[in-house]
Short mmCIF file of C-alpha atoms in Angstrom, two decimals:
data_model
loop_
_atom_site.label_atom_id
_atom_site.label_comp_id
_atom_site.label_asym_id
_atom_site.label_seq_id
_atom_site.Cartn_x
_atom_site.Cartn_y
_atom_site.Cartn_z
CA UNK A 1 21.62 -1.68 -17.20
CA UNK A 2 20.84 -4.77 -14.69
CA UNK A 3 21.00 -2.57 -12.07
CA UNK A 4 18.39 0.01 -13.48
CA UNK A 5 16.16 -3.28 -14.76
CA UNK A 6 16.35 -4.41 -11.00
CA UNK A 7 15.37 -1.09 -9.53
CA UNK A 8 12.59 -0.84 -11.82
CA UNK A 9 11.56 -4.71 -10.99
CA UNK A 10 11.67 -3.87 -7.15
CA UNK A 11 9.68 -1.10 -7.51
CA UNK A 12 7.38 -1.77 -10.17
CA UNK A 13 3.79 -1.06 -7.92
CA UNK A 14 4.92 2.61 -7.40
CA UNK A 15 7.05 3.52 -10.62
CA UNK A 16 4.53 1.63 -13.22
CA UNK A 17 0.92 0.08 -11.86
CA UNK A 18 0.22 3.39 -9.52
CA UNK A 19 0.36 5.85 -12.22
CA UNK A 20 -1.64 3.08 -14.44
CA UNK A 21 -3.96 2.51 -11.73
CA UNK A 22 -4.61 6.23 -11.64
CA UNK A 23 -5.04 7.08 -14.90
CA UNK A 24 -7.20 3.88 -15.05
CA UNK A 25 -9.69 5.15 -12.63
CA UNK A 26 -9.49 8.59 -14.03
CA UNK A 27 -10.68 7.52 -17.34
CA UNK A 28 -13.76 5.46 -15.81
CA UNK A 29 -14.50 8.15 -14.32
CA UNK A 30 -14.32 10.50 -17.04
CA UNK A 31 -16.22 8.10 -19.30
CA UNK A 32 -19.26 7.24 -16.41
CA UNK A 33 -19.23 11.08 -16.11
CA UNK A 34 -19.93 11.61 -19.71
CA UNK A 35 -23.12 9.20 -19.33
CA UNK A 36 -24.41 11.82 -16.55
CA UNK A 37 -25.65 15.64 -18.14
CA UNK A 38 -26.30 16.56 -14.12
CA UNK A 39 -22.25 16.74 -13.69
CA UNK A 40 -21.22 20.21 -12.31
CA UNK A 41 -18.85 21.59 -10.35
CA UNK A 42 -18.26 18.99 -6.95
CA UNK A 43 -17.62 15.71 -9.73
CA UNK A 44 -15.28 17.77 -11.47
CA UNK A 45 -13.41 18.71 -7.89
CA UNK A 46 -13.83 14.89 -6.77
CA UNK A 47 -11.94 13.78 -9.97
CA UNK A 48 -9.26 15.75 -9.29
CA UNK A 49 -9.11 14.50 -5.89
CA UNK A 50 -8.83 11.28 -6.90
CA UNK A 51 -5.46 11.27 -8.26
CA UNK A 52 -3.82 13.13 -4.82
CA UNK A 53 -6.15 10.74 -2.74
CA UNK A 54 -4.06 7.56 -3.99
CA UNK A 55 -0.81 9.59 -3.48
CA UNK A 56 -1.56 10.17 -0.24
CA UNK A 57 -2.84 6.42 0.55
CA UNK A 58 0.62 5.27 -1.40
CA UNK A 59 2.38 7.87 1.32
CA UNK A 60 0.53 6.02 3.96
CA UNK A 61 1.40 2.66 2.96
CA UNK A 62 5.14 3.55 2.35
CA UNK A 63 5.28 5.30 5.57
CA UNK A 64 3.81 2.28 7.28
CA UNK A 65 5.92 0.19 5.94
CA UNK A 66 9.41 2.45 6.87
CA UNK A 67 8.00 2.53 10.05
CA UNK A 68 7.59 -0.94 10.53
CA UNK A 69 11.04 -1.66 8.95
CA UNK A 70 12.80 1.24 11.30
CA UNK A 71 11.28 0.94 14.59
CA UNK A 72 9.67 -2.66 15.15
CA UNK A 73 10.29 -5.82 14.37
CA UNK A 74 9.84 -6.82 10.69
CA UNK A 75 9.55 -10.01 9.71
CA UNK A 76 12.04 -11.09 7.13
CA UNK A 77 10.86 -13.95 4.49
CA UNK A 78 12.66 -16.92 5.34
CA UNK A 79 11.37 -16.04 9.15
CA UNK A 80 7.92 -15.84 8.07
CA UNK A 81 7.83 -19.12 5.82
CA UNK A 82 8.94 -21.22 8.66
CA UNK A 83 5.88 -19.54 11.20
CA UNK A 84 3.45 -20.68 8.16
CA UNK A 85 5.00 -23.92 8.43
CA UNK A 86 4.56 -24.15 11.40
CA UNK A 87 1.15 -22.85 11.88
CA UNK A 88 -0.01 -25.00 9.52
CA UNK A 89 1.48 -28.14 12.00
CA UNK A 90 -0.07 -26.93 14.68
CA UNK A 91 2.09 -24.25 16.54
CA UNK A 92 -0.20 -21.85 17.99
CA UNK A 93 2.75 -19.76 19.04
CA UNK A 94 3.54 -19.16 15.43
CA UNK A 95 0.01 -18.92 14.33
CA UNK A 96 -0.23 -16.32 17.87
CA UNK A 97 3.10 -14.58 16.21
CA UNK A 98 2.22 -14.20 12.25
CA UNK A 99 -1.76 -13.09 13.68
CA UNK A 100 0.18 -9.86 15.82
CA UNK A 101 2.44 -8.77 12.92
CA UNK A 102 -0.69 -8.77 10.64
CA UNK A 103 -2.63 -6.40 13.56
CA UNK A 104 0.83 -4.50 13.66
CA UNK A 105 0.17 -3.37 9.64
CA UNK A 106 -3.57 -2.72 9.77
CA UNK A 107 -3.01 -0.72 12.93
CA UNK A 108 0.24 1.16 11.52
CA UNK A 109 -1.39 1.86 7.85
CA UNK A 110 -4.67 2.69 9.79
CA UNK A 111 -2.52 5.55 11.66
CA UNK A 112 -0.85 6.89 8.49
CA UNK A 113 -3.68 6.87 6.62
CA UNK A 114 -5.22 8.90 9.77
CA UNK A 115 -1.92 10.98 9.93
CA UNK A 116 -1.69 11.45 6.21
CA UNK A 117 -5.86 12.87 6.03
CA UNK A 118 -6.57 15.09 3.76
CA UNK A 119 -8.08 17.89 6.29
CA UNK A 120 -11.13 20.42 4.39
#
């Protein structure tokens, strides 16, 4: 039972708060919709777009981040607590370091999301 808690704990954004997040936006949609009499047939294809649009950005973002872990070099926490320490003293060279893995996600999640682009 710990085992399934911690699973579900670890992996709470995807399992739980993506679905919610979903169905979230799906309802305000629906319900700004209704205030509209002019909806027709391209709001109604939109909204169902929406759902497979986050699935593919969640793709993206998982892909980015398996890519990141696989092939380059992944800062692990402990590693990236001391370079904020030691930014925060001073050390451009950590400040240089933390700065380059940042650009690393933006430009990896950037190239999913490009890879992963829903093509009409």
């Amino acid at each position: 039972m710990n085992r399934i808690l911690s699973f579900f704990s670890r992996w709470q954004e995807f399992i739980v708060w993506l679905p919610v997040l979903i169905f979230l936006a799906l309802l305000g949609w629906i319900l700004l919709g209704a205030l509209d009499r002019t909806i027709g047939g391209d709001v109604l294809a939109q909204l169902l777009q929406l759902p497979i649009s986050a699935a593919y950005l969640a793709t993206a973002c998982a892909a980015a981040w398996l890519f990141k872990r696989t092939y380059l070099f992944d800062l692990r926490d402990d590693e990236e607590r001391q370079l904020h320490d030691a930014a925060r003293a001073g050390d451009r060279s950590a400040w240089r370091m933390l700065l380059l893995d940042r650009a690393e996600w933006v430009a990896l999640v950037g190239l999913f999301v490009a890879f992963f682009w829903i093509a009409r």
